[in-house]
Amino acid sequence: MENKLGKNPFFDVKMGTAGAFFLGAIVFAVNYSYGWQLALIAASKQAVYTFFIGGVMTKIAENLALKFLNRNQSLILAVFVPTILTSLLTYGMHSLKGTPEPFISTVPTFVFAPPGFYWWALRKRRQYEKVQQNK
């Protein structure tokens, strides 16, 4: 099974890994004032979560970026849908026991998700348009 770019339509290992390291480090720094142990718990939860959810959400963004003929509609949905889902899931994960500052730990997702998903969606849409031109 493949998407319109011939890629796995469900998960992106590379983007999941990159997001895990990036957001895990930020959450560690946000929670460090509570001690390295609690910061490590929060960062570990964020890293594992981001690997799996980030890998799925980047694929949702990619698939939505390619879904509609209307480029703007595709790009708006490719940013909006995964940003809302990711933000809600991140807050829920940090609301579970172990994160001292659940809302503040979610702020990096609110800040970095929209531009990240936009960059990814635009990149994938351009790749798709290039492939379509060469046909």
Short mmCIF file of N, CA and C in Angstrom, two decimals:
data_model
loop_
_atom_site.label_atom_id
_atom_site.label_comp_id
_atom_site.label_asym_id
_atom_site.label_seq_id
_atom_site.Cartn_x
_atom_site.Cartn_y
_atom_site.Cartn_z
N MET A 1 0.84 -1.18 0.00
CA MET A 1 0.00 0.00 0.00
C MET A 1 0.89 1.25 0.00
N GLU A 2 0.58 2.19 -0.88
CA GLU A 2 1.39 3.40 -1.00
C GLU A 2 0.51 4.62 -1.15
N ASN A 3 1.06 5.79 -0.79
CA ASN A 3 0.33 7.04 -1.05
C ASN A 3 0.69 7.54 -2.45
N LYS A 4 0.27 8.75 -2.79
CA LYS A 4 0.47 9.27 -4.15
C LYS A 4 1.94 9.51 -4.50
N LEU A 5 2.81 9.52 -3.50
CA LEU A 5 4.24 9.66 -3.76
C LEU A 5 4.96 8.31 -3.72
N GLY A 6 4.19 7.24 -3.59
CA GLY A 6 4.78 5.92 -3.55
C GLY A 6 5.41 5.57 -2.21
N LYS A 7 4.98 6.26 -1.16
CA LYS A 7 5.53 6.05 0.18
C LYS A 7 4.52 5.33 1.07
N ASN A 8 5.03 4.82 2.18
CA ASN A 8 4.16 4.23 3.20
C ASN A 8 3.15 5.29 3.64
N PRO A 9 1.86 5.00 3.61
CA PRO A 9 0.87 6.02 3.95
C PRO A 9 0.58 6.17 5.44
N PHE A 10 1.24 5.37 6.29
CA PHE A 10 0.85 5.35 7.70
C PHE A 10 1.90 5.88 8.68
N PHE A 11 3.19 5.78 8.35
CA PHE A 11 4.20 6.12 9.35
C PHE A 11 5.49 6.60 8.69
N ASP A 12 6.12 7.62 9.29
CA ASP A 12 7.38 8.16 8.80
C ASP A 12 8.42 8.05 9.92
N VAL A 13 9.30 7.07 9.82
CA VAL A 13 10.29 6.80 10.86
C VAL A 13 11.25 7.98 11.03
N LYS A 14 11.72 8.53 9.95
CA LYS A 14 12.70 9.62 10.02
C LYS A 14 12.13 10.83 10.74
N MET A 15 10.93 11.25 10.39
CA MET A 15 10.34 12.42 11.02
C MET A 15 9.95 12.12 12.47
N GLY A 16 9.52 10.92 12.75
CA GLY A 16 9.21 10.54 14.13
C GLY A 16 10.44 10.61 15.01
N THR A 17 11.57 10.14 14.50
CA THR A 17 12.82 10.17 15.25
C THR A 17 13.31 11.59 15.46
N ALA A 18 13.28 12.40 14.42
CA ALA A 18 13.73 13.80 14.54
C ALA A 18 12.87 14.55 15.56
N GLY A 19 11.58 14.38 15.48
CA GLY A 19 10.68 15.04 16.43
C GLY A 19 10.90 14.58 17.85
N ALA A 20 11.17 13.28 18.03
CA ALA A 20 11.39 12.74 19.37
C ALA A 20 12.60 13.39 20.04
N PHE A 21 13.69 13.51 19.33
CA PHE A 21 14.87 14.14 19.91
C PHE A 21 14.64 15.63 20.18
N PHE A 22 14.03 16.33 19.22
CA PHE A 22 13.83 17.77 19.34
C PHE A 22 12.89 18.11 20.50
N LEU A 23 11.68 17.55 20.49
CA LEU A 23 10.71 17.89 21.53
C LEU A 23 11.07 17.28 22.88
N GLY A 24 11.71 16.11 22.89
CA GLY A 24 12.17 15.54 24.15
C GLY A 24 13.16 16.45 24.85
N ALA A 25 14.07 17.04 24.09
CA ALA A 25 15.06 17.96 24.68
C ALA A 25 14.39 19.22 25.22
N ILE A 26 13.41 19.74 24.49
CA ILE A 26 12.71 20.95 24.96
C ILE A 26 11.95 20.65 26.24
N VAL A 27 11.23 19.55 26.29
CA VAL A 27 10.46 19.21 27.49
C VAL A 27 11.39 18.94 28.67
N PHE A 28 12.55 18.36 28.43
CA PHE A 28 13.53 18.18 29.50
C PHE A 28 13.92 19.54 30.08
N ALA A 29 14.22 20.49 29.21
CA ALA A 29 14.62 21.83 29.66
C ALA A 29 13.49 22.53 30.41
N VAL A 30 12.26 22.41 29.92
CA VAL A 30 11.11 23.06 30.56
C VAL A 30 10.91 22.55 31.99
N ASN A 31 11.16 21.27 32.21
CA ASN A 31 10.89 20.65 33.51
C ASN A 31 12.13 20.46 34.38
N TYR A 32 13.28 20.93 33.94
CA TYR A 32 14.54 20.70 34.65
C TYR A 32 14.55 21.33 36.05
N SER A 33 13.86 22.43 36.24
CA SER A 33 13.85 23.09 37.55
C SER A 33 13.21 22.22 38.63
N TYR A 34 12.47 21.18 38.25
CA TYR A 34 11.88 20.25 39.21
C TYR A 34 12.81 19.07 39.51
N GLY A 35 14.01 19.11 38.97
CA GLY A 35 14.98 18.03 39.17
C GLY A 35 15.13 17.22 37.89
N TRP A 36 16.34 16.70 37.71
CA TRP A 36 16.59 15.99 36.45
C TRP A 36 15.76 14.71 36.32
N GLN A 37 15.39 14.09 37.47
CA GLN A 37 14.61 12.85 37.40
C GLN A 37 13.22 13.11 36.82
N LEU A 38 12.52 14.14 37.35
CA LEU A 38 11.19 14.45 36.81
C LEU A 38 11.29 14.99 35.38
N ALA A 39 12.33 15.76 35.12
CA ALA A 39 12.53 16.26 33.76
C ALA A 39 12.76 15.10 32.79
N LEU A 40 13.51 14.10 33.23
CA LEU A 40 13.79 12.93 32.39
C LEU A 40 12.51 12.13 32.14
N ILE A 41 11.66 12.01 33.16
CA ILE A 41 10.38 11.31 32.97
C ILE A 41 9.54 12.02 31.92
N ALA A 42 9.41 13.34 32.08
CA ALA A 42 8.61 14.12 31.12
C ALA A 42 9.21 14.05 29.72
N ALA A 43 10.53 14.20 29.62
CA ALA A 43 11.21 14.17 28.32
C ALA A 43 11.09 12.79 27.67
N SER A 44 11.20 11.75 28.47
CA SER A 44 11.08 10.39 27.93
C SER A 44 9.69 10.13 27.40
N LYS A 45 8.68 10.55 28.17
CA LYS A 45 7.29 10.40 27.68
C LYS A 45 7.11 11.15 26.37
N GLN A 46 7.65 12.38 26.33
CA GLN A 46 7.51 13.20 25.12
C GLN A 46 8.22 12.55 23.94
N ALA A 47 9.42 12.03 24.16
CA ALA A 47 10.20 11.44 23.07
C ALA A 47 9.53 10.19 22.51
N VAL A 48 9.09 9.30 23.37
CA VAL A 48 8.43 8.08 22.91
C VAL A 48 7.12 8.42 22.21
N TYR A 49 6.36 9.30 22.84
CA TYR A 49 5.09 9.74 22.26
C TYR A 49 5.32 10.37 20.88
N THR A 50 6.30 11.28 20.80
CA THR A 50 6.54 12.00 19.55
C THR A 50 7.01 11.06 18.45
N PHE A 51 7.80 10.07 18.80
CA PHE A 51 8.23 9.11 17.78
C PHE A 51 7.01 8.49 17.11
N PHE A 52 6.10 7.97 17.92
CA PHE A 52 4.94 7.27 17.35
C PHE A 52 3.91 8.24 16.77
N ILE A 53 3.49 9.20 17.56
CA ILE A 53 2.46 10.12 17.09
C ILE A 53 3.02 11.04 16.00
N GLY A 54 4.25 11.50 16.16
CA GLY A 54 4.86 12.36 15.14
C GLY A 54 5.01 11.64 13.81
N GLY A 55 5.39 10.37 13.87
CA GLY A 55 5.52 9.59 12.64
C GLY A 55 4.19 9.41 11.93
N VAL A 56 3.13 9.26 12.71
CA VAL A 56 1.78 9.13 12.13
C VAL A 56 1.27 10.48 11.64
N MET A 57 1.46 11.52 12.45
CA MET A 57 0.92 12.84 12.10
C MET A 57 1.60 13.44 10.87
N THR A 58 2.90 13.19 10.70
CA THR A 58 3.54 13.70 9.49
C THR A 58 2.97 13.00 8.25
N LYS A 59 2.60 11.74 8.40
CA LYS A 59 1.96 11.03 7.29
C LYS A 59 0.55 11.56 7.03
N ILE A 60 -0.16 11.91 8.10
CA ILE A 60 -1.48 12.52 7.90
C ILE A 60 -1.31 13.84 7.15
N ALA A 61 -0.35 14.65 7.57
CA ALA A 61 -0.08 15.92 6.88
C ALA A 61 0.28 15.68 5.42
N GLU A 62 1.16 14.72 5.19
CA GLU A 62 1.57 14.41 3.81
C GLU A 62 0.38 13.96 2.97
N ASN A 63 -0.41 13.05 3.51
CA ASN A 63 -1.55 12.52 2.75
C ASN A 63 -2.59 13.61 2.47
N LEU A 64 -2.84 14.49 3.44
CA LEU A 64 -3.78 15.59 3.21
C LEU A 64 -3.23 16.60 2.22
N ALA A 65 -1.93 16.81 2.23
CA ALA A 65 -1.30 17.74 1.28
C ALA A 65 -1.47 17.25 -0.16
N LEU A 66 -1.65 15.96 -0.34
CA LEU A 66 -1.78 15.37 -1.67
C LEU A 66 -3.22 15.04 -2.05
N LYS A 67 -4.13 15.15 -1.11
CA LYS A 67 -5.48 14.63 -1.28
C LYS A 67 -6.34 15.39 -2.28
N PHE A 68 -6.34 16.71 -2.20
CA PHE A 68 -7.29 17.52 -2.97
C PHE A 68 -6.61 18.21 -4.15
N LEU A 69 -7.38 18.43 -5.21
CA LEU A 69 -6.84 19.16 -6.36
C LEU A 69 -6.52 20.61 -5.97
N ASN A 70 -7.35 21.20 -5.11
CA ASN A 70 -7.13 22.57 -4.66
C ASN A 70 -5.94 22.58 -3.68
N ARG A 71 -4.86 23.19 -4.13
CA ARG A 71 -3.62 23.21 -3.35
C ARG A 71 -3.81 23.87 -1.98
N ASN A 72 -4.47 25.02 -1.96
CA ASN A 72 -4.66 25.73 -0.69
C ASN A 72 -5.49 24.93 0.30
N GLN A 73 -6.55 24.30 -0.18
CA GLN A 73 -7.39 23.47 0.68
C GLN A 73 -6.57 22.33 1.27
N SER A 74 -5.77 21.69 0.45
CA SER A 74 -4.94 20.59 0.92
C SER A 74 -3.94 21.06 1.98
N LEU A 75 -3.28 22.18 1.72
CA LEU A 75 -2.27 22.67 2.65
C LEU A 75 -2.88 23.12 3.98
N ILE A 76 -4.03 23.79 3.92
CA ILE A 76 -4.68 24.22 5.17
C ILE A 76 -5.07 23.01 6.01
N LEU A 77 -5.69 22.03 5.39
CA LEU A 77 -6.07 20.82 6.13
C LEU A 77 -4.84 20.04 6.62
N ALA A 78 -3.78 20.05 5.83
CA ALA A 78 -2.55 19.32 6.19
C ALA A 78 -1.86 19.95 7.39
N VAL A 79 -2.14 21.20 7.67
CA VAL A 79 -1.58 21.86 8.86
C VAL A 79 -2.57 21.78 10.01
N PHE A 80 -3.83 22.12 9.75
CA PHE A 80 -4.83 22.22 10.80
C PHE A 80 -5.13 20.88 11.49
N VAL A 81 -5.42 19.86 10.73
CA VAL A 81 -5.84 18.57 11.30
C VAL A 81 -4.75 17.96 12.18
N PRO A 82 -3.52 17.77 11.68
CA PRO A 82 -2.52 17.16 12.56
C PRO A 82 -2.11 18.07 13.73
N THR A 83 -2.17 19.39 13.56
CA THR A 83 -1.82 20.28 14.67
C THR A 83 -2.82 20.13 15.82
N ILE A 84 -4.10 20.14 15.51
CA ILE A 84 -5.13 19.99 16.55
C ILE A 84 -5.01 18.62 17.22
N LEU A 85 -4.91 17.57 16.41
CA LEU A 85 -4.80 16.22 16.98
C LEU A 85 -3.55 16.08 17.85
N THR A 86 -2.42 16.55 17.35
CA THR A 86 -1.17 16.45 18.09
C THR A 86 -1.23 17.24 19.40
N SER A 87 -1.76 18.44 19.35
CA SER A 87 -1.84 19.28 20.54
C SER A 87 -2.72 18.65 21.61
N LEU A 88 -3.88 18.14 21.22
CA LEU A 88 -4.77 17.50 22.18
C LEU A 88 -4.15 16.24 22.77
N LEU A 89 -3.55 15.43 21.93
CA LEU A 89 -2.91 14.20 22.43
C LEU A 89 -1.71 14.51 23.32
N THR A 90 -0.95 15.52 22.99
CA THR A 90 0.22 15.89 23.80
C THR A 90 -0.22 16.37 25.17
N TYR A 91 -1.22 17.23 25.21
CA TYR A 91 -1.71 17.71 26.50
C TYR A 91 -2.24 16.54 27.34
N GLY A 92 -2.98 15.66 26.71
CA GLY A 92 -3.50 14.49 27.42
C GLY A 92 -2.39 13.63 27.99
N MET A 93 -1.35 13.41 27.21
CA MET A 93 -0.23 12.59 27.68
C MET A 93 0.46 13.24 28.86
N HIS A 94 0.68 14.56 28.79
CA HIS A 94 1.37 15.25 29.89
C HIS A 94 0.47 15.45 31.10
N SER A 95 -0.84 15.33 30.93
CA SER A 95 -1.75 15.45 32.07
C SER A 95 -1.74 14.20 32.93
N LEU A 96 -1.22 13.12 32.37
CA LEU A 96 -1.08 11.90 33.17
C LEU A 96 0.00 12.14 34.22
N LYS A 97 -0.02 11.35 35.27
CA LYS A 97 0.93 11.51 36.38
C LYS A 97 2.38 11.51 35.89
N GLY A 98 3.17 12.44 36.42
CA GLY A 98 4.60 12.43 36.15
C GLY A 98 5.15 13.68 35.50
N THR A 99 4.31 14.52 34.89
CA THR A 99 4.80 15.76 34.28
C THR A 99 4.42 16.93 35.19
N PRO A 100 5.41 17.63 35.75
CA PRO A 100 5.10 18.74 36.66
C PRO A 100 4.32 19.87 36.01
N GLU A 101 4.61 20.21 34.77
CA GLU A 101 3.96 21.33 34.08
C GLU A 101 3.33 20.84 32.77
N PRO A 102 2.13 20.22 32.84
CA PRO A 102 1.55 19.65 31.61
C PRO A 102 1.24 20.70 30.53
N PHE A 103 0.66 21.84 30.91
CA PHE A 103 0.34 22.82 29.88
C PHE A 103 1.60 23.42 29.28
N ILE A 104 2.54 23.81 30.13
CA ILE A 104 3.79 24.40 29.62
C ILE A 104 4.56 23.38 28.78
N SER A 105 4.46 22.11 29.13
CA SER A 105 5.12 21.07 28.34
C SER A 105 4.46 20.88 26.99
N THR A 106 3.22 21.34 26.84
CA THR A 106 2.50 21.24 25.58
C THR A 106 2.75 22.44 24.68
N VAL A 107 3.18 23.55 25.26
CA VAL A 107 3.40 24.78 24.50
C VAL A 107 4.34 24.57 23.30
N PRO A 108 5.46 23.83 23.45
CA PRO A 108 6.30 23.63 22.26
C PRO A 108 5.55 22.99 21.09
N THR A 109 4.60 22.14 21.38
CA THR A 109 3.80 21.53 20.31
C THR A 109 2.94 22.60 19.65
N PHE A 110 2.29 23.45 20.46
CA PHE A 110 1.47 24.54 19.91
C PHE A 110 2.31 25.46 19.02
N VAL A 111 3.55 25.68 19.42
CA VAL A 111 4.43 26.62 18.71
C VAL A 111 5.04 26.00 17.45
N PHE A 112 5.60 24.80 17.59
CA PHE A 112 6.36 24.21 16.50
C PHE A 112 5.55 23.36 15.53
N ALA A 113 4.40 22.84 15.94
CA ALA A 113 3.62 21.97 15.06
C ALA A 113 3.12 22.69 13.80
N PRO A 114 2.47 23.84 13.91
CA PRO A 114 1.95 24.45 12.66
C PRO A 114 3.02 24.75 11.62
N PRO A 115 4.13 25.42 11.98
CA PRO A 115 5.13 25.65 10.92
C PRO A 115 5.79 24.36 10.44
N GLY A 116 5.95 23.40 11.36
CA GLY A 116 6.55 22.12 10.97
C GLY A 116 5.66 21.36 10.01
N PHE A 117 4.38 21.29 10.32
CA PHE A 117 3.46 20.61 9.41
C PHE A 117 3.32 21.37 8.11
N TYR A 118 3.34 22.68 8.14
CA TYR A 118 3.26 23.46 6.89
C TYR A 118 4.47 23.18 6.01
N TRP A 119 5.65 23.23 6.61
CA TRP A 119 6.88 22.95 5.84
C TRP A 119 6.80 21.56 5.21
N TRP A 120 6.40 20.58 6.00
CA TRP A 120 6.34 19.21 5.52
C TRP A 120 5.29 19.06 4.41
N ALA A 121 4.11 19.63 4.63
CA ALA A 121 3.03 19.53 3.64
C ALA A 121 3.41 20.22 2.34
N LEU A 122 3.99 21.40 2.44
CA LEU A 122 4.41 22.13 1.25
C LEU A 122 5.50 21.37 0.50
N ARG A 123 6.44 20.82 1.24
CA ARG A 123 7.51 20.02 0.63
C ARG A 123 6.94 18.83 -0.14
N LYS A 124 6.01 18.12 0.49
CA LYS A 124 5.42 16.95 -0.15
C LYS A 124 4.51 17.34 -1.32
N ARG A 125 3.80 18.44 -1.19
CA ARG A 125 2.94 18.90 -2.29
C ARG A 125 3.80 19.27 -3.50
N ARG A 126 4.91 19.95 -3.25
CA ARG A 126 5.82 20.31 -4.36
C ARG A 126 6.40 19.07 -5.02
N GLN A 127 6.77 18.06 -4.21
CA GLN A 127 7.27 16.81 -4.79
C GLN A 127 6.20 16.17 -5.68
N TYR A 128 4.99 16.15 -5.19
CA TYR A 128 3.88 15.57 -5.95
C TYR A 128 3.64 16.33 -7.25
N GLU A 129 3.64 17.66 -7.18
CA GLU A 129 3.42 18.47 -8.38
C GLU A 129 4.54 18.27 -9.39
N LYS A 130 5.74 18.10 -8.92
CA LYS A 130 6.88 17.84 -9.81
C LYS A 130 6.72 16.49 -10.51
N VAL A 131 6.29 15.48 -9.76
CA VAL A 131 6.05 14.17 -10.34
C VAL A 131 4.95 14.24 -11.39
N GLN A 132 3.90 15.01 -11.10
CA GLN A 132 2.78 15.14 -12.03
C GLN A 132 3.19 15.86 -13.31
N GLN A 133 4.09 16.85 -13.19
CA GLN A 133 4.59 17.56 -14.37
C GLN A 133 5.41 16.66 -15.29
N ASN A 134 6.14 15.74 -14.68
CA ASN A 134 7.03 14.86 -15.45
C ASN A 134 6.31 13.69 -16.09
N LYS A 135 5.03 13.54 -15.83
CA LYS A 135 4.27 12.43 -16.42
C LYS A 135 3.87 12.75 -17.83
#
